[in-house]
XYZ file of C-alpha atoms in Angstrom:
353
model
C 94.904 120.483 171.400
C 96.667 122.093 174.288
C 100.480 122.485 174.914
C 102.165 124.604 171.920
C 105.770 124.145 171.663
C 107.417 125.835 168.955
C 110.735 124.491 167.271
C 112.562 126.810 164.853
C 115.434 125.970 162.510
C 116.973 129.086 161.416
C 119.487 129.432 158.432
C 120.435 132.758 156.727
C 118.384 132.330 153.609
C 115.898 129.305 154.669
C 113.618 128.732 157.287
C 111.207 126.676 159.158
C 109.213 126.545 161.748
C 106.948 123.702 163.338
C 104.386 123.766 166.442
C 104.158 121.361 167.790
C 100.697 120.371 169.994
C 100.038 117.721 173.204
C 96.553 116.598 173.753
C 96.792 113.230 175.783
C 99.929 111.056 175.164
C 100.295 111.901 171.214
C 101.932 115.052 170.111
C 100.891 116.376 166.968
C 102.690 118.624 164.375
C 100.379 120.817 164.159
C 101.906 123.504 161.571
C 105.370 122.811 159.310
C 106.150 126.208 157.456
C 109.598 126.736 155.408
C 109.912 130.012 154.315
C 113.099 131.240 151.483
C 114.033 135.065 152.210
C 114.870 137.288 149.229
C 117.952 138.187 148.426
C 118.660 141.781 149.092
C 121.714 143.814 147.972
C 124.834 144.623 148.989
C 123.639 148.566 148.928
C 120.513 147.156 151.183
C 123.210 144.840 152.925
C 125.078 148.030 153.863
C 122.951 150.801 155.168
C 119.908 148.057 157.116
C 123.125 146.680 159.814
C 124.879 144.295 160.503
C 124.601 140.506 159.233
C 122.820 138.967 162.382
C 121.363 142.024 162.578
C 119.605 140.935 159.055
C 119.344 137.395 159.951
C 117.474 138.528 163.390
C 114.892 140.728 161.508
C 114.230 137.469 158.922
C 113.808 135.858 162.066
C 110.882 138.195 163.404
C 109.113 138.796 160.190
C 108.516 135.091 159.575
C 107.687 135.761 164.023
C 105.597 137.887 163.389
C 103.471 136.309 160.044
C 102.917 133.322 162.000
C 101.452 135.098 164.631
C 103.424 132.875 166.884
C 103.948 134.544 171.120
C 103.418 133.403 174.570
C 104.809 129.298 174.859
C 107.884 127.977 174.611
C 110.350 127.828 171.132
C 113.264 126.501 171.190
C 116.355 127.354 168.257
C 118.358 125.000 166.125
C 120.974 127.323 164.733
C 123.071 125.855 161.374
C 125.935 123.690 162.322
C 128.678 126.953 160.184
C 127.377 129.382 163.211
C 128.198 127.056 165.634
C 131.925 125.979 166.576
C 132.496 122.989 167.792
C 135.737 121.819 169.698
C 136.908 118.687 171.165
C 139.256 118.248 173.799
C 141.267 116.205 176.185
C 141.687 115.755 179.825
C 144.379 114.111 181.777
C 141.219 113.395 184.674
C 137.820 113.067 184.543
C 135.823 115.225 187.480
C 133.731 117.475 185.572
C 134.475 120.113 188.104
C 138.518 119.890 186.711
C 136.845 120.001 183.270
C 134.757 122.770 183.792
C 138.087 124.779 185.455
C 140.567 124.253 182.606
C 137.729 124.196 179.787
C 138.424 128.447 179.615
C 142.174 128.720 179.408
C 141.802 125.366 177.039
C 139.141 127.058 174.708
C 141.192 130.345 174.538
C 144.782 128.590 173.202
C 141.544 126.791 170.109
C 139.863 129.964 169.385
C 140.852 132.517 166.732
C 138.855 135.167 168.704
C 137.610 136.457 171.965
C 136.322 133.320 174.056
C 133.763 136.739 176.367
C 132.130 136.875 172.801
C 131.416 133.623 172.599
C 128.668 131.460 174.462
C 128.846 127.527 175.123
C 128.008 124.201 176.430
C 129.634 121.477 177.322
C 129.442 117.882 177.706
C 131.881 116.329 179.385
C 132.776 112.092 178.412
C 134.914 110.221 180.687
C 137.605 107.979 178.851
C 139.656 104.980 179.616
C 143.178 105.638 181.606
C 141.276 107.877 183.749
C 141.253 110.599 180.609
C 138.028 112.899 180.075
C 136.671 113.994 176.341
C 134.756 117.791 176.583
C 132.715 118.387 173.415
C 132.402 121.946 173.204
C 129.949 124.166 171.194
C 130.214 127.856 171.191
C 128.050 130.442 169.867
C 128.353 134.616 169.058
C 127.024 136.804 171.968
C 125.374 138.545 170.144
C 123.349 136.010 168.072
C 122.266 134.882 170.930
C 121.291 138.743 172.729
C 119.139 138.883 169.326
C 117.507 135.903 169.978
C 117.251 137.392 173.644
C 115.404 140.697 172.409
C 113.314 138.703 170.315
C 111.569 136.578 172.284
C 111.203 139.126 174.514
C 109.052 141.587 172.243
C 107.260 138.326 171.713
C 106.892 137.026 174.919
C 108.572 133.922 174.116
C 110.367 131.968 176.584
C 112.929 130.568 174.846
C 114.274 126.646 176.202
C 117.032 125.490 173.547
C 119.793 126.595 171.164
C 120.830 124.431 169.908
C 123.307 123.507 166.671
C 121.280 121.099 164.354
C 124.312 118.742 163.722
C 124.434 117.957 167.710
C 120.385 117.896 167.652
C 120.157 115.364 165.100
C 123.598 113.462 166.891
C 121.248 114.146 170.941
C 117.674 112.602 168.950
C 119.939 109.080 168.519
C 121.764 109.397 171.682
C 117.901 110.085 173.347
C 117.059 106.607 171.663
C 119.563 104.853 173.318
C 120.830 102.395 170.433
C 123.401 99.934 171.107
C 124.558 99.685 167.884
C 126.285 103.182 167.776
C 128.559 102.142 171.044
C 130.439 98.943 168.167
C 129.754 100.536 165.211
C 131.286 103.995 163.658
C 128.272 105.508 162.470
C 127.869 108.949 159.613
C 124.724 110.961 160.110
C 124.307 112.488 156.735
C 121.622 115.061 156.645
C 121.068 117.400 153.076
C 118.216 120.082 153.452
C 117.488 122.843 151.962
C 119.603 124.891 154.219
C 122.867 123.093 154.879
C 124.608 120.081 154.396
C 126.946 118.331 156.985
C 127.855 114.589 158.452
C 128.166 113.494 161.180
C 130.432 110.658 162.912
C 130.485 109.287 165.522
C 132.599 106.731 167.068
C 131.556 104.413 170.212
C 129.083 106.187 170.969
C 130.062 109.710 171.275
C 130.144 112.963 168.151
C 134.087 112.364 166.760
C 134.049 115.282 164.074
C 130.783 117.612 162.585
C 132.177 118.459 158.651
C 130.423 121.108 156.834
C 129.513 120.999 152.928
C 128.745 124.681 151.655
C 126.966 124.122 148.530
C 124.834 126.555 146.492
C 121.809 124.670 146.997
C 120.038 127.094 150.094
C 120.619 129.943 146.810
C 119.481 127.600 144.245
C 115.814 127.499 145.677
C 116.098 131.256 147.152
C 116.851 132.644 143.787
C 114.074 129.993 142.020
C 110.660 130.011 144.862
C 111.208 133.902 145.151
C 110.777 134.045 141.925
C 108.628 131.875 141.176
C 106.426 132.180 143.987
C 105.164 128.311 144.485
C 106.015 126.328 147.076
C 108.924 124.326 148.713
C 106.662 120.791 148.344
C 105.560 122.051 144.468
C 109.023 122.379 143.844
C 110.424 119.582 145.114
C 107.782 117.448 143.933
C 108.102 119.055 139.970
C 111.612 118.316 140.952
C 111.115 114.451 141.321
C 109.164 114.460 137.394
C 113.116 115.590 135.801
C 113.818 114.466 133.255
C 116.901 115.370 131.011
C 117.562 115.378 127.679
C 113.484 116.166 127.510
C 112.360 119.109 125.151
C 110.875 122.126 127.140
C 108.820 125.670 126.762
C 110.100 128.945 127.097
C 107.812 129.077 130.261
C 109.679 126.303 131.631
C 113.397 127.516 131.347
C 114.198 129.118 134.866
C 112.738 126.003 136.186
C 114.586 123.829 134.210
C 117.984 125.868 135.013
C 117.191 125.467 138.710
C 116.276 122.102 138.082
C 120.360 121.511 136.771
C 121.781 123.464 139.043
C 120.624 121.689 141.896
C 121.271 117.889 140.429
C 125.044 119.543 139.835
C 125.022 120.984 143.506
C 123.277 117.488 144.011
C 126.324 115.423 142.693
C 129.139 117.328 143.918
C 128.069 116.907 147.641
C 127.785 113.199 146.389
C 131.568 113.375 145.269
C 132.326 115.727 148.369
C 130.759 113.433 151.171
C 131.666 109.880 149.172
C 135.463 111.669 149.582
C 134.851 112.535 153.153
C 133.769 108.292 153.836
C 137.069 107.405 152.666
C 139.112 109.549 154.353
C 137.465 108.541 158.033
C 137.692 104.946 157.014
C 134.923 103.480 156.198
C 134.250 100.085 156.413
C 130.884 97.189 155.561
C 129.969 97.168 159.073
C 129.892 101.075 159.702
C 125.654 102.834 159.647
C 124.934 105.632 157.218
C 122.129 107.302 157.579
C 121.084 109.866 155.780
C 118.213 112.713 156.477
C 116.768 115.701 155.214
C 114.256 116.970 152.308
C 116.941 116.515 149.446
C 118.333 112.578 151.365
C 115.963 110.647 149.225
C 117.286 112.129 145.784
C 120.958 109.912 146.537
C 122.142 106.424 146.633
C 124.470 104.788 148.297
C 125.685 101.481 146.129
C 128.214 100.395 148.787
C 131.410 101.815 147.596
C 130.458 105.939 146.722
C 126.867 108.051 146.882
C 125.100 108.863 143.862
C 122.429 110.358 142.502
C 118.966 108.702 141.753
C 118.028 107.707 137.968
C 115.636 110.463 137.249
C 112.683 110.974 137.235
C 112.127 109.321 140.847
C 109.268 106.509 141.607
C 107.565 107.988 144.515
C 108.072 111.694 142.766
C 104.197 112.038 144.445
C 105.691 111.437 147.900
C 107.116 115.038 147.695
C 103.462 116.524 148.194
C 103.483 115.542 151.604
C 105.917 118.214 152.692
C 103.866 120.713 153.486
C 101.762 119.831 156.490
C 100.074 123.502 156.743
C 96.588 121.913 156.551
C 97.250 118.860 157.847
C 98.451 116.929 161.472
C 101.133 113.980 162.531
C 99.769 112.695 165.197
C 103.304 111.034 166.724
C 102.593 108.672 169.542
C 105.166 110.253 173.239
C 106.651 106.448 173.603
C 108.076 106.452 169.537
C 110.686 108.640 168.284
C 109.251 111.752 166.092
C 112.329 111.052 164.577
C 111.287 107.825 163.266
C 108.082 109.532 161.570
C 109.544 112.607 159.667
C 113.228 111.480 158.528
C 114.650 108.853 156.024
C 117.394 106.456 157.564
C 118.558 103.717 155.457
C 120.786 101.125 156.532
C 123.802 99.382 154.410
C 123.009 96.216 153.587
C 124.329 96.464 150.475
C 121.629 96.896 148.140
C 120.315 100.615 147.182
C 117.544 102.039 148.159
C 114.942 102.698 145.977
C 111.977 103.392 147.056
C 111.177 106.748 149.748
C 109.627 103.604 152.333
C 113.075 102.075 152.094
C 115.217 104.896 152.537
């Protein structure tokens, strides 16, 4: 086993770290750890540092717990921490776009441009026009990551937005369907929820759906002390209207709250698709650990009936003591995500999703 590489998804309440190793032509996920930080009181937050400093401290604690150092690392930031802008220019030369971009961004942003760092992708349009996709991240957040990695001899390979990274994984596949059909990438995770709208192969919009799912998981897992995989396995077996003992009342309340949040997200995502003029010819892909819990019936998203028949499959989320092997010729995304296509039939099992 060689060439260890770290990938860290850094949300305020939830941090997920994946350790990748390579041998011959195979890539191995040797460790996948999800950690929900304990909530702090308002007084502690006010006296211990800024929000960005506290966020960086949680990442540092996670890195030290896993003893991750001396290798390359890539960071995925939540979509809500990254500003997304799409600008159109009456010329196609990339050099001209880069020269004009700062002036256009100053008109678009509420804050000072010098406080942010940005990357840009330029797409050539028809009639000599071009479109610039700009992702902006606060300089303070990037500086905190740099300091964390410098102390631990970690080499930063990339800092990206989770939503944009999901879009890039599609582009890397060179899928021909994205050029002619609208595609909606829906992500429902324990950290965040968003929808990518992709039109003519370009990322048209990132729509973020704030919700209480991270808070619900954080509260329950901090109190119960069990793992995310154990919680999801029990949640998938949960039936409404079944009598539960007093010992299970806290977990029962968490399950009810989580289902309510998922129902609200189903309604919000359905409304969003209608606003975006969803048509039967469009594609829908669902990602995230909570993706299998909802289904699309051709008109709207809804919760599946509980208990889920594939409840045991959620136990596979924990891979601390096992290795997932992925051929370098196959997309990792195909191995670890759920990608239902709209065909008029609602999926019934995790495998179909």
